Structures are given as C-alpha cells and as structure tokens.
Amino acid sequence: MAEEATTYSHIGTMVDIYKQDVSKTTVSSSWGVDFSPRLVRTSFDEKLHIDTRMHRIVGKPPVSVVGKLSAALQEQQIADLYNSGYYVEVDISSLNDDTKIKNKLRTLTSQLKPGQGITLGCSYNNPKLWETQLLAILSLCKEGVPIAGISIVDNVPPPSAFASTTALLSTVGIRYVAFKPQDMEAIGQAVEIAQANGSFPVLLQWARCEDGTPFSFEGFVRPLLETYGAIRSCANIALAVEFSEQTDFNNPLSYVTGEWSMSFGCPPMPIDGILLDSETYSQNCHLLNNVESSKQNGNIGTSMATVLDSLYRSLATSVLASVYFSDISSVPIEEYIGDEP
C-alpha cells in the first residue's frame, strides 16, 4: 500500500476522500496550468519575455527557425538571425570534412554578438559523418567557440548508445540536445534518454510521422496526443512543434496556448515552442509588409528575423490577453462593468 501511495502521490490516495479540510487534499496537476506560457520581466533589462520550457532551456524566445540554413544562407545572414535574438539551427549534417566544418563555424561565430551561442544540426545515423562532426564540435568547444547545443537531424539515437554522448557533451559546455523523432516509438526513445539524463535538457521537436503523408490526424496530431503525458512527465524536456508546408501553419499560436487539443476532446496541451521551417517562412510573407523588400535586398536573414518578430509579438499579445481575461473572470461582473442604468 505504501508503494502504491508513492507511485501515485501526484493524484493522492483514498485518504483524501475523507479529509474534512479541503486545503490539505492532494490536487492533481493541470497541463493547462503547469505548461501554459507566462509573461516574465527580466531584472537586468526590465523587458517582458514569454516564459516556457523552451525559453528556459535555450535562453531565447519560443519561436525559431530550423532547417538547412547552412546550404541556403551565407554566414553573415545566419549571424543576422542569431543576433536578432532567436533560436536557430545550423545544419552541418552533410559536411564530412573536419577543416571545412571548423572554418565555417569560426567564420560564423566571429560575426555574433557577445553572449550568443549556436546550435548545430548533426547526422547520427551515418557513423562516419557523426564521428567527424562530433570530433570537430568537441575541438571547437575547447577553443572557446560558443556552441550551445546540438540537434540530431535524423530521428532519435538508441538510448543505450547515446548515454555516454550526453556526458561527453556536457563536459565541454554544451547545454542541451535536440531530437527530431519521426514516429511514436522515436518519441519514446527521446523520453527514455531524457529520463536517463535528468539534469541534461532535451528539446523534442515534433513535425510529423515520416510516412510520406501530408499533415493529418494520424501522422501529426494523434502521436502528439498519445505521447503528451509521457513527455510532460520529464522535467528536462521542452516540446516544440515544427510548422512546414505539410503542416497546419494557419494557427500555430493555438499550440502554444494549448487550445489545439480541446477540439479532440482532450484537456489543454500547451506546447513550449514554435519551429518555423526555413523553406516555409517565405511562403508566409503575407504576414508582414516589409519582408519582400528585405528579400529583394538580399538580406534573407533579416526577413526571417522579421517573420519571427511577427510571430513572437502575436504570441505575446495572446498570452497577455489570456492573463487579462483570467484576471477579470475572477472578479464580480459589477466591479468591472458597473451598475446597470
């Protein structure tokens, strides 16, 4: 009985039914309350920020660009994205030359503002590529090149094989690892890695099942609904959703607020971040007025940053409205409407 009480301590026991003092009963946690975005003000700059798990892990706003930026942009344009203050991944997964990797990253990081750290997309499934990229990253970290995290671009490694890697990464100052699972089994593997390395942050990036089908309930929504509880059981996992031309870009903010899951008869399931595919942002430039001029001037990095600014401001407005309506809903109607004439 004692073991059972410990296992289910988060929902209480039958003893709670007979307690006369309601304040002493165990109340089950609410995903909508625990993981909804919040507004916080940092003391050093007095600015408001959206606080989610992704924000706490990467230290940047919970909207970002992912994709093969190294193939599409020059180092200066990638640096513009980083210097705008957003989380960005630089894909080096196809590079197999140690010298090229180091030269490219040294050039990139030399153009960053102080305090910025980069995240690198690496290939794990190809042993030769992984060895070359990992050794180059470890060497650069020892040089002082600011590498904050790595992202495994090809699914999730076996938990047993990756255990030693997380320890190695943390010793050189890498703060987090990102995974891009391609099915529910891979999500489970990412959760297992996080559980085995409870002090090492994991950014889980969900796009859709890689079965060749477009955005659908089975390929995108159902895996998220069925694994959400397991993901949230790990305090060191941040959950982000990638929006691309195959997924539903029309309402990404509903995923951060958690409203998306309610239409499927589930409680609110907030997501910690929005990932904008680098090839998709240009298809959604109607959101802004000055993106096209930025593209014509050749500054793709600036136009991407402008898209992120638009998403971030929309999200901040949504969070602020949620806080406001939550506050007034607890006040008697006559106190904020006044007496009827």
mmCIF file of C-alpha atoms in Angstrom:
data_model
loop_
_atom_site.group_PDB
_atom_site.id
_atom_site.type_symbol
_atom_site.label_atom_id
_atom_site.label_comp_id
_atom_site.label_asym_id
_atom_site.label_seq_id
_atom_site.Cartn_x
_atom_site.Cartn_y
_atom_site.Cartn_z
ATOM 1 C CA MET A 1 0.000 0.000 0.000
ATOM 2 C CA ALA A 2 2.864 2.353 0.831
ATOM 3 C CA GLU A 3 4.459 1.640 -2.540
ATOM 4 C CA GLU A 4 1.198 2.396 -4.330
ATOM 5 C CA ALA A 5 0.791 5.684 -2.451
ATOM 6 C CA THR A 6 4.277 6.701 -3.510
ATOM 7 C CA THR A 7 3.735 5.749 -7.140
ATOM 8 C CA TYR A 8 0.517 7.755 -7.427
ATOM 9 C CA SER A 9 1.393 10.534 -4.984
ATOM 10 C CA HIS A 10 0.605 13.178 -7.600
ATOM 11 C CA ILE A 11 -3.102 12.238 -7.581
ATOM 12 C CA GLY A 12 -3.445 11.408 -3.894
ATOM 13 C CA THR A 13 -4.977 8.364 -2.190
ATOM 14 C CA MET A 14 -8.347 7.302 -0.809
ATOM 15 C CA VAL A 15 -7.446 9.098 2.422
ATOM 16 C CA ASP A 16 -8.062 12.386 0.630
ATOM 17 C CA ILE A 17 -11.738 11.478 0.184
ATOM 18 C CA TYR A 18 -12.317 11.537 3.949
ATOM 19 C CA LYS A 19 -10.355 14.691 4.785
ATOM 20 C CA GLN A 20 -12.526 17.457 6.185
ATOM 21 C CA ASP A 21 -10.008 20.210 5.437
ATOM 22 C CA VAL A 22 -10.098 20.654 1.647
ATOM 23 C CA SER A 23 -6.867 22.676 1.691
ATOM 24 C CA LYS A 24 -4.961 19.558 2.798
ATOM 25 C CA THR A 25 -6.162 17.292 -0.011
ATOM 26 C CA THR A 26 -3.902 16.348 -2.918
ATOM 27 C CA VAL A 27 -4.898 18.104 -6.127
ATOM 28 C CA SER A 28 -3.875 16.617 -9.466
ATOM 29 C CA SER A 29 -1.791 18.874 -11.662
ATOM 30 C CA SER A 30 -3.220 20.519 -14.775
ATOM 31 C CA TRP A 31 -1.246 20.618 -18.011
ATOM 32 C CA GLY A 32 -3.014 23.816 -18.990
ATOM 33 C CA VAL A 33 -1.899 25.477 -15.756
ATOM 34 C CA ASP A 34 1.572 23.955 -15.449
ATOM 35 C CA PHE A 35 2.755 24.447 -19.048
ATOM 36 C CA SER A 36 0.902 27.492 -20.345
ATOM 37 C CA PRO A 37 3.181 30.346 -21.413
ATOM 38 C CA ARG A 38 3.683 33.127 -18.889
ATOM 39 C CA LEU A 39 4.948 36.664 -19.095
ATOM 40 C CA VAL A 40 8.053 37.424 -17.027
ATOM 41 C CA ARG A 41 10.132 40.561 -16.678
ATOM 42 C CA THR A 42 13.913 40.229 -16.515
ATOM 43 C CA SER A 43 15.556 42.460 -13.944
ATOM 44 C CA PHE A 44 18.648 43.354 -15.978
ATOM 45 C CA ASP A 45 16.762 44.962 -18.898
ATOM 46 C CA GLU A 46 13.220 45.387 -17.498
ATOM 47 C CA LYS A 47 11.785 43.702 -20.610
ATOM 48 C CA LEU A 48 8.829 41.332 -20.802
ATOM 49 C CA HIS A 49 9.503 37.828 -22.127
ATOM 50 C CA ILE A 50 7.355 34.788 -22.841
ATOM 51 C CA ASP A 51 8.389 32.096 -20.389
ATOM 52 C CA THR A 52 8.124 28.454 -21.476
ATOM 53 C CA ARG A 53 10.348 25.427 -21.029
ATOM 54 C CA MET A 54 11.926 26.088 -24.407
ATOM 55 C CA HIS A 55 12.725 29.645 -23.346
ATOM 56 C CA ARG A 56 14.367 28.374 -20.183
ATOM 57 C CA ILE A 57 16.440 25.707 -21.973
ATOM 58 C CA VAL A 58 17.741 27.725 -24.928
ATOM 59 C CA GLY A 59 17.510 31.179 -23.327
ATOM 60 C CA LYS A 60 15.684 32.606 -26.336
ATOM 61 C CA PRO A 61 12.072 33.300 -27.418
ATOM 62 C CA PRO A 62 9.952 30.184 -28.086
ATOM 63 C CA VAL A 63 9.736 30.847 -31.828
ATOM 64 C CA SER A 64 12.587 29.769 -34.055
ATOM 65 C CA VAL A 65 13.913 28.793 -37.466
ATOM 66 C CA VAL A 66 15.037 25.248 -38.217
ATOM 67 C CA GLY A 67 16.197 23.757 -41.491
ATOM 68 C CA LYS A 68 19.249 23.579 -43.708
ATOM 69 C CA LEU A 69 20.358 27.159 -43.194
ATOM 70 C CA SER A 70 23.981 26.378 -43.985
ATOM 71 C CA ALA A 71 23.028 25.406 -47.543
ATOM 72 C CA ALA A 72 20.663 28.345 -48.094
ATOM 73 C CA LEU A 73 22.407 31.283 -46.458
ATOM 74 C CA GLN A 74 25.834 32.809 -46.091
ATOM 75 C CA GLU A 75 27.473 33.084 -42.677
ATOM 76 C CA GLN A 76 26.591 36.790 -42.364
ATOM 77 C CA GLN A 77 22.900 36.119 -42.981
ATOM 78 C CA ILE A 78 22.851 33.307 -40.420
ATOM 79 C CA ALA A 79 24.622 35.638 -37.979
ATOM 80 C CA ASP A 80 21.878 38.224 -38.553
ATOM 81 C CA LEU A 81 19.315 35.671 -37.412
ATOM 82 C CA TYR A 82 21.304 34.810 -34.296
ATOM 83 C CA ASN A 83 21.959 38.440 -33.475
ATOM 84 C CA SER A 84 18.236 39.170 -33.710
ATOM 85 C CA GLY A 85 17.944 37.065 -30.564
ATOM 86 C CA TYR A 86 16.202 33.918 -31.812
ATOM 87 C CA TYR A 87 16.977 30.209 -31.603
ATOM 88 C CA VAL A 88 18.406 28.983 -34.926
ATOM 89 C CA GLU A 89 19.842 25.658 -36.048
ATOM 90 C CA VAL A 90 22.729 25.499 -38.497
ATOM 91 C CA ASP A 91 22.751 22.230 -40.405
ATOM 92 C CA ILE A 92 26.205 20.674 -40.805
ATOM 93 C CA SER A 93 24.865 17.123 -41.161
ATOM 94 C CA SER A 94 26.161 16.713 -44.719
ATOM 95 C CA LEU A 95 29.672 18.032 -44.030
ATOM 96 C CA ASN A 96 32.343 15.329 -43.754
ATOM 97 C CA ASP A 97 35.494 17.451 -43.740
ATOM 98 C CA ASP A 98 36.882 18.496 -40.370
ATOM 99 C CA THR A 99 38.625 21.584 -41.748
ATOM 100 C CA LYS A 100 35.540 22.851 -43.607
ATOM 101 C CA ILE A 101 33.361 22.435 -40.537
ATOM 102 C CA LYS A 102 35.775 24.328 -38.307
ATOM 103 C CA ASN A 103 36.406 27.146 -40.811
ATOM 104 C CA LYS A 104 32.685 27.644 -41.444
ATOM 105 C CA LEU A 105 31.811 27.786 -37.754
ATOM 106 C CA ARG A 106 34.742 30.032 -36.863
ATOM 107 C CA THR A 107 33.646 32.468 -39.572
ATOM 108 C CA LEU A 108 30.050 32.361 -38.375
ATOM 109 C CA THR A 109 30.754 32.802 -34.673
ATOM 110 C CA SER A 110 33.181 35.676 -35.311
ATOM 111 C CA GLN A 111 30.176 37.704 -36.507
ATOM 112 C CA LEU A 112 27.974 37.010 -33.476
ATOM 113 C CA LYS A 113 27.265 39.442 -30.684
ATOM 114 C CA PRO A 114 28.839 38.548 -27.319
ATOM 115 C CA GLY A 115 26.776 36.023 -25.401
ATOM 116 C CA GLN A 116 25.253 34.310 -28.447
ATOM 117 C CA GLY A 117 25.645 30.537 -28.786
ATOM 118 C CA ILE A 118 24.924 28.428 -31.866
ATOM 119 C CA THR A 119 23.063 25.141 -32.282
ATOM 120 C CA LEU A 120 24.356 22.659 -34.853
ATOM 121 C CA GLY A 121 22.344 20.060 -36.768
ATOM 122 C CA CYS A 122 24.307 16.803 -36.968
ATOM 123 C CA SER A 123 23.833 13.372 -38.541
ATOM 124 C CA TYR A 124 23.893 10.440 -36.116
ATOM 125 C CA ASN A 125 22.718 7.615 -38.386
ATOM 126 C CA ASN A 126 25.834 7.886 -40.546
ATOM 127 C CA PRO A 127 28.685 6.751 -38.228
ATOM 128 C CA LYS A 128 31.436 8.339 -40.332
ATOM 129 C CA LEU A 129 29.688 11.722 -40.518
ATOM 130 C CA TRP A 130 28.797 11.633 -36.834
ATOM 131 C CA GLU A 131 32.368 10.891 -35.758
ATOM 132 C CA THR A 132 33.767 13.689 -37.929
ATOM 133 C CA GLN A 133 31.171 16.234 -36.792
ATOM 134 C CA LEU A 134 31.374 15.306 -33.111
ATOM 135 C CA LEU A 135 35.170 15.485 -33.005
ATOM 136 C CA ALA A 136 35.093 18.872 -34.771
ATOM 137 C CA ILE A 137 32.489 20.165 -32.291
ATOM 138 C CA LEU A 138 34.455 18.962 -29.264
ATOM 139 C CA SER A 139 37.622 20.580 -30.628
ATOM 140 C CA LEU A 140 35.842 23.890 -31.311
ATOM 141 C CA CYS A 141 34.307 23.906 -27.821
ATOM 142 C CA LYS A 142 37.777 23.534 -26.303
ATOM 143 C CA GLU A 143 38.885 26.518 -28.422
ATOM 144 C CA GLY A 144 36.096 28.586 -26.901
ATOM 145 C CA VAL A 145 33.784 28.671 -29.920
ATOM 146 C CA PRO A 146 30.284 29.308 -28.468
ATOM 147 C CA ILE A 147 28.356 26.123 -29.286
ATOM 148 C CA ALA A 148 25.297 25.968 -27.028
ATOM 149 C CA GLY A 149 23.640 22.792 -28.295
ATOM 150 C CA ILE A 150 23.416 20.127 -30.969
ATOM 151 C CA SER A 151 20.408 18.823 -32.853
ATOM 152 C CA ILE A 152 20.228 15.279 -34.196
ATOM 153 C CA VAL A 153 18.530 15.716 -37.575
ATOM 154 C CA ASP A 154 17.916 12.038 -38.432
ATOM 155 C CA ASN A 155 15.446 10.654 -35.895
ATOM 156 C CA VAL A 156 16.456 9.633 -32.335
ATOM 157 C CA PRO A 157 19.513 7.529 -31.419
ATOM 158 C CA PRO A 158 19.117 4.356 -29.322
ATOM 159 C CA PRO A 159 19.059 5.443 -25.656
ATOM 160 C CA SER A 160 21.741 2.960 -24.596
ATOM 161 C CA ALA A 161 24.126 4.120 -27.326
ATOM 162 C CA PHE A 162 23.605 7.837 -26.677
ATOM 163 C CA ALA A 163 24.051 7.716 -22.898
ATOM 164 C CA SER A 164 27.795 8.313 -22.982
ATOM 165 C CA THR A 165 27.395 11.076 -25.560
ATOM 166 C CA THR A 166 25.336 13.333 -23.294
ATOM 167 C CA ALA A 167 28.001 13.086 -20.606
ATOM 168 C CA LEU A 168 30.687 13.958 -23.155
ATOM 169 C CA LEU A 169 28.732 16.957 -24.464
ATOM 170 C CA SER A 170 28.141 18.388 -21.007
ATOM 171 C CA THR A 171 31.854 18.223 -20.141
ATOM 172 C CA VAL A 172 32.711 20.652 -22.980
ATOM 173 C CA GLY A 173 29.940 23.100 -22.118
ATOM 174 C CA ILE A 174 27.150 22.071 -24.484
ATOM 175 C CA ARG A 175 23.932 22.852 -22.607
ATOM 176 C CA TYR A 176 21.231 20.864 -24.429
ATOM 177 C CA VAL A 177 20.472 18.393 -27.221
ATOM 178 C CA ALA A 178 17.544 18.470 -29.650
ATOM 179 C CA PHE A 179 15.852 15.442 -31.225
ATOM 180 C CA LYS A 180 13.520 15.218 -34.233
ATOM 181 C CA PRO A 181 11.521 11.991 -33.732
ATOM 182 C CA GLN A 182 9.751 10.589 -36.787
ATOM 183 C CA ASP A 183 7.209 8.330 -35.066
ATOM 184 C CA MET A 184 5.777 7.484 -31.650
ATOM 185 C CA GLU A 185 8.484 4.911 -30.954
ATOM 186 C CA ALA A 186 11.157 7.548 -31.520
ATOM 187 C CA ILE A 187 9.322 9.933 -29.173
ATOM 188 C CA GLY A 188 9.501 7.186 -26.556
ATOM 189 C CA GLN A 189 13.246 6.855 -27.131
ATOM 190 C CA ALA A 190 13.709 10.608 -26.639
ATOM 191 C CA VAL A 191 11.755 10.408 -23.383
ATOM 192 C CA GLU A 192 13.931 7.488 -22.258
ATOM 193 C CA ILE A 193 17.105 9.462 -22.990
ATOM 194 C CA ALA A 194 15.739 12.402 -21.000
ATOM 195 C CA GLN A 195 14.821 10.165 -18.073
ATOM 196 C CA ALA A 196 18.289 8.619 -18.005
ATOM 197 C CA ASN A 197 19.921 12.072 -18.028
ATOM 198 C CA GLY A 198 17.651 14.038 -15.744
ATOM 199 C CA SER A 199 19.973 17.028 -15.410
ATOM 200 C CA PHE A 200 20.629 17.399 -19.160
ATOM 201 C CA PRO A 201 17.968 19.409 -21.060
ATOM 202 C CA VAL A 202 16.320 17.902 -24.143
ATOM 203 C CA LEU A 203 14.432 19.836 -26.836
ATOM 204 C CA LEU A 204 11.968 17.478 -28.528
ATOM 205 C CA GLN A 205 10.930 18.776 -31.952
ATOM 206 C CA TRP A 206 7.815 17.201 -33.436
ATOM 207 C CA ALA A 207 6.901 17.687 -37.102
ATOM 208 C CA ARG A 208 5.014 14.590 -38.310
ATOM 209 C CA CYS A 209 5.477 10.892 -38.898
ATOM 210 C CA GLU A 210 7.815 10.353 -41.817
ATOM 211 C CA ASP A 211 5.431 8.131 -43.751
ATOM 212 C CA GLY A 212 5.142 10.315 -46.812
ATOM 213 C CA THR A 213 1.656 11.551 -45.967
ATOM 214 C CA PRO A 214 0.810 15.238 -45.599
ATOM 215 C CA PHE A 215 -0.475 16.862 -42.403
ATOM 216 C CA SER A 216 -3.137 14.604 -40.933
ATOM 217 C CA PHE A 217 -4.617 13.441 -37.659
ATOM 218 C CA GLU A 218 -2.814 10.088 -37.834
ATOM 219 C CA GLY A 219 0.537 11.483 -38.929
ATOM 220 C CA PHE A 220 0.732 14.646 -36.842
ATOM 221 C CA VAL A 221 -1.961 15.017 -34.180
ATOM 222 C CA ARG A 222 -2.509 11.509 -32.837
ATOM 223 C CA PRO A 223 1.152 10.789 -31.934
ATOM 224 C CA LEU A 224 1.260 14.096 -30.074
ATOM 225 C CA LEU A 225 -1.962 13.369 -28.181
ATOM 226 C CA GLU A 226 -0.866 9.862 -27.168
ATOM 227 C CA THR A 227 2.651 10.757 -26.018
ATOM 228 C CA TYR A 228 1.992 14.164 -24.443
ATOM 229 C CA GLY A 229 1.621 12.735 -20.932
ATOM 230 C CA ALA A 230 4.900 10.801 -21.153
ATOM 231 C CA ILE A 231 6.712 13.870 -22.462
ATOM 232 C CA ARG A 232 5.375 16.047 -19.652
ATOM 233 C CA SER A 233 6.473 13.511 -17.044
ATOM 234 C CA CYS A 234 10.085 14.593 -17.718
ATOM 235 C CA ALA A 235 11.010 17.933 -16.199
ATOM 236 C CA ASN A 236 14.018 18.292 -18.531
ATOM 237 C CA ILE A 237 12.085 18.042 -21.842
ATOM 238 C CA ALA A 238 10.860 21.058 -23.788
ATOM 239 C CA LEU A 239 8.327 20.240 -26.512
ATOM 240 C CA ALA A 240 8.277 22.217 -29.757
ATOM 241 C CA VAL A 241 6.204 21.740 -32.910
ATOM 242 C CA GLU A 242 7.554 22.384 -36.394
ATOM 243 C CA PHE A 243 5.336 24.065 -38.967
ATOM 244 C CA SER A 244 6.153 23.463 -42.594
ATOM 245 C CA GLU A 245 4.249 23.331 -45.868
ATOM 246 C CA GLN A 246 2.956 19.869 -44.860
ATOM 247 C CA THR A 247 1.597 21.038 -41.502
ATOM 248 C CA ASP A 248 -1.107 23.452 -40.444
ATOM 249 C CA PHE A 249 0.553 26.878 -40.403
ATOM 250 C CA ASN A 250 -2.766 28.731 -40.093
ATOM 251 C CA ASN A 251 -2.997 28.607 -36.312
ATOM 252 C CA PRO A 252 0.388 27.912 -34.671
ATOM 253 C CA LEU A 253 -0.403 30.044 -31.624
ATOM 254 C CA SER A 254 -3.162 27.634 -30.554
ATOM 255 C CA TYR A 255 -0.454 25.015 -29.979
ATOM 256 C CA VAL A 256 1.446 27.238 -27.564
ATOM 257 C CA THR A 257 -1.691 28.174 -25.623
ATOM 258 C CA GLY A 258 -2.873 24.523 -25.643
ATOM 259 C CA GLU A 259 -6.229 25.173 -27.311
ATOM 260 C CA TRP A 260 -5.447 22.884 -30.267
ATOM 261 C CA SER A 261 -6.112 19.687 -28.276
ATOM 262 C CA MET A 262 -9.513 20.742 -26.963
ATOM 263 C CA SER A 263 -11.126 20.157 -30.353
ATOM 264 C CA PHE A 264 -10.205 16.463 -29.954
ATOM 265 C CA GLY A 265 -11.936 16.165 -26.593
ATOM 266 C CA CYS A 266 -8.707 16.488 -24.590
ATOM 267 C CA PRO A 267 -7.649 18.989 -21.936
ATOM 268 C CA PRO A 268 -5.414 21.894 -22.993
ATOM 269 C CA MET A 269 -1.965 20.653 -24.023
ATOM 270 C CA PRO A 270 0.372 23.653 -24.342
ATOM 271 C CA ILE A 271 3.488 23.365 -26.496
ATOM 272 C CA ASP A 272 6.713 25.070 -25.437
ATOM 273 C CA GLY A 273 7.762 26.482 -28.800
ATOM 274 C CA ILE A 274 7.025 27.064 -32.482
ATOM 275 C CA LEU A 275 9.582 25.950 -35.072
ATOM 276 C CA LEU A 276 9.359 27.624 -38.474
ATOM 277 C CA ASP A 277 10.842 25.608 -41.312
ATOM 278 C CA SER A 278 13.390 27.737 -43.170
ATOM 279 C CA GLU A 279 11.835 26.808 -46.511
ATOM 280 C CA THR A 280 8.340 27.740 -45.323
ATOM 281 C CA TYR A 281 8.813 31.234 -43.971
ATOM 282 C CA SER A 282 8.993 32.717 -47.475
ATOM 283 C CA GLN A 283 5.597 31.184 -48.313
ATOM 284 C CA ASN A 284 4.036 33.071 -45.399
ATOM 285 C CA CYS A 285 5.460 36.515 -46.034
ATOM 286 C CA HIS A 286 1.920 37.885 -46.391
ATOM 287 C CA LEU A 287 2.031 38.162 -42.603
ATOM 288 C CA LEU A 288 4.322 41.171 -42.987
ATOM 289 C CA ASN A 289 4.708 44.299 -45.082
ATOM 290 C CA ASN A 290 8.472 44.696 -45.269
ATOM 291 C CA VAL A 291 9.650 41.125 -45.835
ATOM 292 C CA GLU A 292 9.566 41.300 -49.614
ATOM 293 C CA SER A 293 11.787 44.390 -49.642
ATOM 294 C CA SER A 294 14.231 42.615 -47.343
ATOM 295 C CA LYS A 295 14.318 39.619 -49.703
ATOM 296 C CA GLN A 296 14.859 41.862 -52.740
ATOM 297 C CA ASN A 297 17.805 43.471 -50.981
ATOM 298 C CA GLY A 298 19.300 40.024 -50.495
ATOM 299 C CA ASN A 299 19.042 40.067 -46.705
ATOM 300 C CA ILE A 300 17.214 36.769 -46.200
ATOM 301 C CA GLY A 301 18.379 36.538 -42.598
ATOM 302 C CA THR A 302 16.739 39.872 -41.770
ATOM 303 C CA SER A 303 13.452 38.868 -43.397
ATOM 304 C CA MET A 304 13.400 35.623 -41.408
ATOM 305 C CA ALA A 305 14.006 37.590 -38.227
ATOM 306 C CA THR A 306 11.080 39.855 -39.148
ATOM 307 C CA VAL A 307 8.798 36.836 -39.535
ATOM 308 C CA LEU A 308 9.898 35.610 -36.118
ATOM 309 C CA ASP A 309 9.279 39.062 -34.642
ATOM 310 C CA SER A 310 5.734 38.975 -36.022
ATOM 311 C CA LEU A 311 5.052 35.518 -34.585
ATOM 312 C CA TYR A 312 6.583 36.460 -31.248
ATOM 313 C CA ARG A 313 4.544 39.665 -30.947
ATOM 314 C CA SER A 314 1.360 37.768 -31.827
ATOM 315 C CA LEU A 315 2.159 35.155 -29.211
ATOM 316 C CA ALA A 316 2.935 37.804 -26.576
ATOM 317 C CA THR A 317 -0.386 39.517 -27.324
ATOM 318 C CA SER A 318 -2.199 36.189 -26.997
ATOM 319 C CA VAL A 319 -0.543 35.449 -23.647
ATOM 320 C CA LEU A 320 -1.237 38.953 -22.363
ATOM 321 C CA ALA A 321 -4.914 38.670 -23.352
ATOM 322 C CA SER A 322 -5.144 35.284 -21.654
ATOM 323 C CA VAL A 323 -3.724 36.725 -18.421
ATOM 324 C CA TYR A 324 -6.087 39.701 -18.617
ATOM 325 C CA PHE A 325 -9.243 37.677 -19.161
ATOM 326 C CA SER A 326 -8.161 35.196 -16.494
ATOM 327 C CA ASP A 327 -7.874 38.080 -14.026
ATOM 328 C CA ILE A 328 -11.213 39.712 -14.793
ATOM 329 C CA SER A 329 -13.058 36.384 -14.840
ATOM 330 C CA SER A 330 -12.394 36.062 -11.109
ATOM 331 C CA VAL A 331 -13.898 39.495 -10.347
ATOM 332 C CA PRO A 332 -17.653 40.032 -9.830
ATOM 333 C CA ILE A 333 -19.136 41.430 -13.002
ATOM 334 C CA GLU A 334 -20.428 44.600 -11.331
ATOM 335 C CA GLU A 335 -16.879 45.577 -10.323
ATOM 336 C CA TYR A 336 -15.615 45.994 -13.882
ATOM 337 C CA ILE A 337 -18.843 46.764 -15.749
ATOM 338 C CA GLY A 338 -20.556 48.940 -13.174
ATOM 339 C CA ASP A 339 -24.163 49.167 -12.117
ATOM 340 C CA GLU A 340 -26.766 48.927 -14.808
ATOM 341 C CA PRO A 341 -28.565 52.227 -15.551
#
